């Protein structure tokens, strides 16, 4: 039985050779179980971190939508107030239009984030056997 040759040791040869798909001199493209596990952990943790970042962004969008809805309610109260001036009502209507457009954009972004989270959740965390 011959021993495999690696550039900087078996871990470096297996790990970087498989991750970068560039074998070191004399190294096999087949990853050892240890290297496969380490690569899976690194990829899995990066994937989990990305999913967590997307979830936080989604929560921020939800907070902005809620804030904008509260602001729209306040502006509608100004419009319905008989003691509000015509200028106040006019400004409130303009602001409502802007806020509704912003809410629409935030909801579209939230849908995209949901799709990204779903796609990243489906992605396998560990590389398969070659």
PDB file of C-alpha atoms in Angstrom:
ATOM      1  CA  UNK A   1       0.000   0.000   0.000  1.00  0.00           C
ATOM      2  CA  UNK A   2       1.440   3.369  -0.947  1.00  0.00           C
ATOM      3  CA  UNK A   3       1.047   6.493   1.089  1.00  0.00           C
ATOM      4  CA  UNK A   4      -0.669   9.499  -0.527  1.00  0.00           C
ATOM      5  CA  UNK A   5       1.453  12.590  -1.037  1.00  0.00           C
ATOM      6  CA  UNK A   6       0.126  15.996  -0.037  1.00  0.00           C
ATOM      7  CA  UNK A   7       1.559  19.492  -0.166  1.00  0.00           C
ATOM      8  CA  UNK A   8       1.265  20.568   3.488  1.00  0.00           C
ATOM      9  CA  UNK A   9      -0.033  17.447   5.152  1.00  0.00           C
ATOM     10  CA  UNK A  10      -3.090  15.306   4.745  1.00  0.00           C
ATOM     11  CA  UNK A  11      -5.553  17.840   6.151  1.00  0.00           C
ATOM     12  CA  UNK A  12      -4.467  20.711   3.949  1.00  0.00           C
ATOM     13  CA  UNK A  13      -4.246  18.514   0.867  1.00  0.00           C
ATOM     14  CA  UNK A  14      -7.634  16.919   1.412  1.00  0.00           C
ATOM     15  CA  UNK A  15      -9.438  20.029   2.576  1.00  0.00           C
ATOM     16  CA  UNK A  16      -8.209  22.662   0.149  1.00  0.00           C
ATOM     17  CA  UNK A  17      -7.843  20.226  -2.706  1.00  0.00           C
ATOM     18  CA  UNK A  18     -11.510  19.312  -2.450  1.00  0.00           C
ATOM     19  CA  UNK A  19     -12.867  22.758  -1.611  1.00  0.00           C
ATOM     20  CA  UNK A  20     -11.017  24.584  -4.334  1.00  0.00           C
ATOM     21  CA  UNK A  21     -11.138  21.610  -6.735  1.00  0.00           C
ATOM     22  CA  UNK A  22      -7.421  22.082  -7.263  1.00  0.00           C
ATOM     23  CA  UNK A  23      -5.538  18.981  -6.185  1.00  0.00           C
ATOM     24  CA  UNK A  24      -2.124  19.368  -4.625  1.00  0.00           C
ATOM     25  CA  UNK A  25       0.760  17.554  -6.220  1.00  0.00           C
ATOM     26  CA  UNK A  26       0.110  13.833  -6.060  1.00  0.00           C
ATOM     27  CA  UNK A  27      -3.130  14.242  -4.086  1.00  0.00           C
ATOM     28  CA  UNK A  28      -6.272  12.370  -4.860  1.00  0.00           C
ATOM     29  CA  UNK A  29      -9.517  14.246  -5.537  1.00  0.00           C
ATOM     30  CA  UNK A  30     -11.301  11.990  -3.050  1.00  0.00           C
ATOM     31  CA  UNK A  31     -11.712  13.664   0.334  1.00  0.00           C
ATOM     32  CA  UNK A  32     -11.005  11.789   3.514  1.00  0.00           C
ATOM     33  CA  UNK A  33     -13.966  11.466   5.898  1.00  0.00           C
ATOM     34  CA  UNK A  34     -12.318  13.908   8.315  1.00  0.00           C
ATOM     35  CA  UNK A  35     -11.826  16.549   5.636  1.00  0.00           C
ATOM     36  CA  UNK A  36     -15.360  15.990   4.324  1.00  0.00           C
ATOM     37  CA  UNK A  37     -16.746  16.554   7.818  1.00  0.00           C
ATOM     38  CA  UNK A  38     -14.696  19.711   8.320  1.00  0.00           C
ATOM     39  CA  UNK A  39     -15.704  21.055   4.924  1.00  0.00           C
ATOM     40  CA  UNK A  40     -19.349  20.312   5.689  1.00  0.00           C
ATOM     41  CA  UNK A  41     -19.117  22.117   9.031  1.00  0.00           C
ATOM     42  CA  UNK A  42     -17.558  25.186   7.437  1.00  0.00           C
ATOM     43  CA  UNK A  43     -20.071  25.286   4.594  1.00  0.00           C
ATOM     44  CA  UNK A  44     -22.946  24.581   6.992  1.00  0.00           C
ATOM     45  CA  UNK A  45     -21.946  27.330   9.404  1.00  0.00           C
ATOM     46  CA  UNK A  46     -21.560  29.821   6.542  1.00  0.00           C
ATOM     47  CA  UNK A  47     -24.974  28.807   5.235  1.00  0.00           C
ATOM     48  CA  UNK A  48     -26.536  29.161   8.703  1.00  0.00           C
ATOM     49  CA  UNK A  49     -24.932  32.580   9.134  1.00  0.00           C
ATOM     50  CA  UNK A  50     -26.353  33.733   5.791  1.00  0.00           C
ATOM     51  CA  UNK A  51     -29.820  32.449   6.708  1.00  0.00           C
ATOM     52  CA  UNK A  52     -29.635  34.256  10.065  1.00  0.00           C
ATOM     53  CA  UNK A  53     -28.587  37.499   8.337  1.00  0.00           C
ATOM     54  CA  UNK A  54     -31.543  37.189   5.946  1.00  0.00           C
ATOM     55  CA  UNK A  55     -33.937  36.555   8.843  1.00  0.00           C
ATOM     56  CA  UNK A  56     -32.713  39.667  10.640  1.00  0.00           C
ATOM     57  CA  UNK A  57     -33.171  41.699   7.466  1.00  0.00           C
ATOM     58  CA  UNK A  58     -36.693  40.265   7.146  1.00  0.00           C
ATOM     59  CA  UNK A  59     -37.481  41.279  10.738  1.00  0.00           C
ATOM     60  CA  UNK A  60     -36.212  44.811  10.069  1.00  0.00           C
ATOM     61  CA  UNK A  61     -38.455  45.028   6.993  1.00  0.00           C
ATOM     62  CA  UNK A  62     -41.432  43.872   9.057  1.00  0.00           C
ATOM     63  CA  UNK A  63     -40.705  46.543  11.670  1.00  0.00           C
ATOM     64  CA  UNK A  64     -40.515  49.224   8.964  1.00  0.00           C
ATOM     65  CA  UNK A  65     -43.818  48.048   7.451  1.00  0.00           C
ATOM     66  CA  UNK A  66     -45.486  48.177  10.876  1.00  0.00           C
ATOM     67  CA  UNK A  67     -44.064  51.649  11.522  1.00  0.00           C
ATOM     68  CA  UNK A  68     -45.272  52.869   8.119  1.00  0.00           C
ATOM     69  CA  UNK A  69     -48.745  51.424   8.716  1.00  0.00           C
ATOM     70  CA  UNK A  70     -48.919  53.237  12.055  1.00  0.00           C
ATOM     71  CA  UNK A  71     -47.850  56.454  10.333  1.00  0.00           C
ATOM     72  CA  UNK A  72     -50.548  55.970   7.664  1.00  0.00           C
ATOM     73  CA  UNK A  73     -53.176  55.556  10.393  1.00  0.00           C
ATOM     74  CA  UNK A  74     -51.996  58.807  11.995  1.00  0.00           C
ATOM     75  CA  UNK A  75     -52.141  60.615   8.649  1.00  0.00           C
ATOM     76  CA  UNK A  76     -55.640  59.271   7.934  1.00  0.00           C
ATOM     77  CA  UNK A  77     -56.724  60.676  11.281  1.00  0.00           C
ATOM     78  CA  UNK A  78     -55.446  64.074  10.128  1.00  0.00           C
ATOM     79  CA  UNK A  79     -57.389  63.750   6.864  1.00  0.00           C
ATOM     80  CA  UNK A  80     -60.592  62.787   8.694  1.00  0.00           C
ATOM     81  CA  UNK A  81     -60.222  65.529  11.292  1.00  0.00           C
ATOM     82  CA  UNK A  82     -62.664  68.345  10.437  1.00  0.00           C
ATOM     83  CA  UNK A  83     -60.379  70.901  12.117  1.00  0.00           C
ATOM     84  CA  UNK A  84     -57.348  70.092   9.928  1.00  0.00           C
ATOM     85  CA  UNK A  85     -56.498  72.676   7.301  1.00  0.00           C
ATOM     86  CA  UNK A  86     -56.642  71.896   3.596  1.00  0.00           C
ATOM     87  CA  UNK A  87     -52.850  72.135   3.415  1.00  0.00           C
ATOM     88  CA  UNK A  88     -52.433  69.603   6.250  1.00  0.00           C
ATOM     89  CA  UNK A  89     -54.827  67.222   4.498  1.00  0.00           C
ATOM     90  CA  UNK A  90     -53.027  67.682   1.187  1.00  0.00           C
ATOM     91  CA  UNK A  91     -49.617  66.992   2.774  1.00  0.00           C
ATOM     92  CA  UNK A  92     -51.020  63.948   4.591  1.00  0.00           C
ATOM     93  CA  UNK A  93     -52.366  62.500   1.324  1.00  0.00           C
ATOM     94  CA  UNK A  94     -48.975  62.952  -0.345  1.00  0.00           C
ATOM     95  CA  UNK A  95     -47.194  61.328   2.560  1.00  0.00           C
ATOM     96  CA  UNK A  96     -49.644  58.388   2.534  1.00  0.00           C
ATOM     97  CA  UNK A  97     -48.909  57.771  -1.149  1.00  0.00           C
ATOM     98  CA  UNK A  98     -45.166  57.736  -0.442  1.00  0.00           C
ATOM     99  CA  UNK A  99     -45.559  55.418   2.554  1.00  0.00           C
ATOM    100  CA  UNK A 100     -47.803  52.992   0.658  1.00  0.00           C
ATOM    101  CA  UNK A 101     -45.210  52.775  -2.117  1.00  0.00           C
ATOM    102  CA  UNK A 102     -42.475  52.153   0.451  1.00  0.00           C
ATOM    103  CA  UNK A 103     -44.588  49.417   2.076  1.00  0.00           C
ATOM    104  CA  UNK A 104     -45.043  47.755  -1.308  1.00  0.00           C
ATOM    105  CA  UNK A 105     -41.276  47.797  -1.912  1.00  0.00           C
ATOM    106  CA  UNK A 106     -40.587  46.399   1.563  1.00  0.00           C
ATOM    107  CA  UNK A 107     -43.099  43.587   1.063  1.00  0.00           C
ATOM    108  CA  UNK A 108     -41.559  42.708  -2.309  1.00  0.00           C
ATOM    109  CA  UNK A 109     -38.117  42.637  -0.690  1.00  0.00           C
ATOM    110  CA  UNK A 110     -39.485  40.447   2.113  1.00  0.00           C
ATOM    111  CA  UNK A 111     -40.839  37.959  -0.437  1.00  0.00           C
ATOM    112  CA  UNK A 112     -37.426  37.817  -2.096  1.00  0.00           C
ATOM    113  CA  UNK A 113     -35.775  37.273   1.288  1.00  0.00           C
ATOM    114  CA  UNK A 114     -38.245  34.469   2.080  1.00  0.00           C
ATOM    115  CA  UNK A 115     -37.384  32.784  -1.215  1.00  0.00           C
ATOM    116  CA  UNK A 116     -33.653  33.154  -0.506  1.00  0.00           C
ATOM    117  CA  UNK A 117     -34.085  31.665   2.976  1.00  0.00           C
ATOM    118  CA  UNK A 118     -36.053  28.754   1.545  1.00  0.00           C
ATOM    119  CA  UNK A 119     -33.425  28.124  -1.148  1.00  0.00           C
ATOM    120  CA  UNK A 120     -30.557  28.269   1.338  1.00  0.00           C
ATOM    121  CA  UNK A 121     -32.413  25.981   3.736  1.00  0.00           C
ATOM    122  CA  UNK A 122     -32.781  23.387   0.976  1.00  0.00           C
ATOM    123  CA  UNK A 123     -29.080  23.550   0.100  1.00  0.00           C
ATOM    124  CA  UNK A 124     -27.263  20.567   1.606  1.00  0.00           C
ATOM    125  CA  UNK A 125     -24.835  21.635   4.297  1.00  0.00           C
ATOM    126  CA  UNK A 126     -22.232  18.931   3.620  1.00  0.00           C
ATOM    127  CA  UNK A 127     -20.702  18.093   0.257  1.00  0.00           C
ATOM    128  CA  UNK A 128     -21.658  14.707  -1.133  1.00  0.00           C
ATOM    129  CA  UNK A 129     -19.308  11.906  -2.009  1.00  0.00           C
ATOM    130  CA  UNK A 130     -17.664  12.286  -5.418  1.00  0.00           C
TER     131      UNK A 130
END
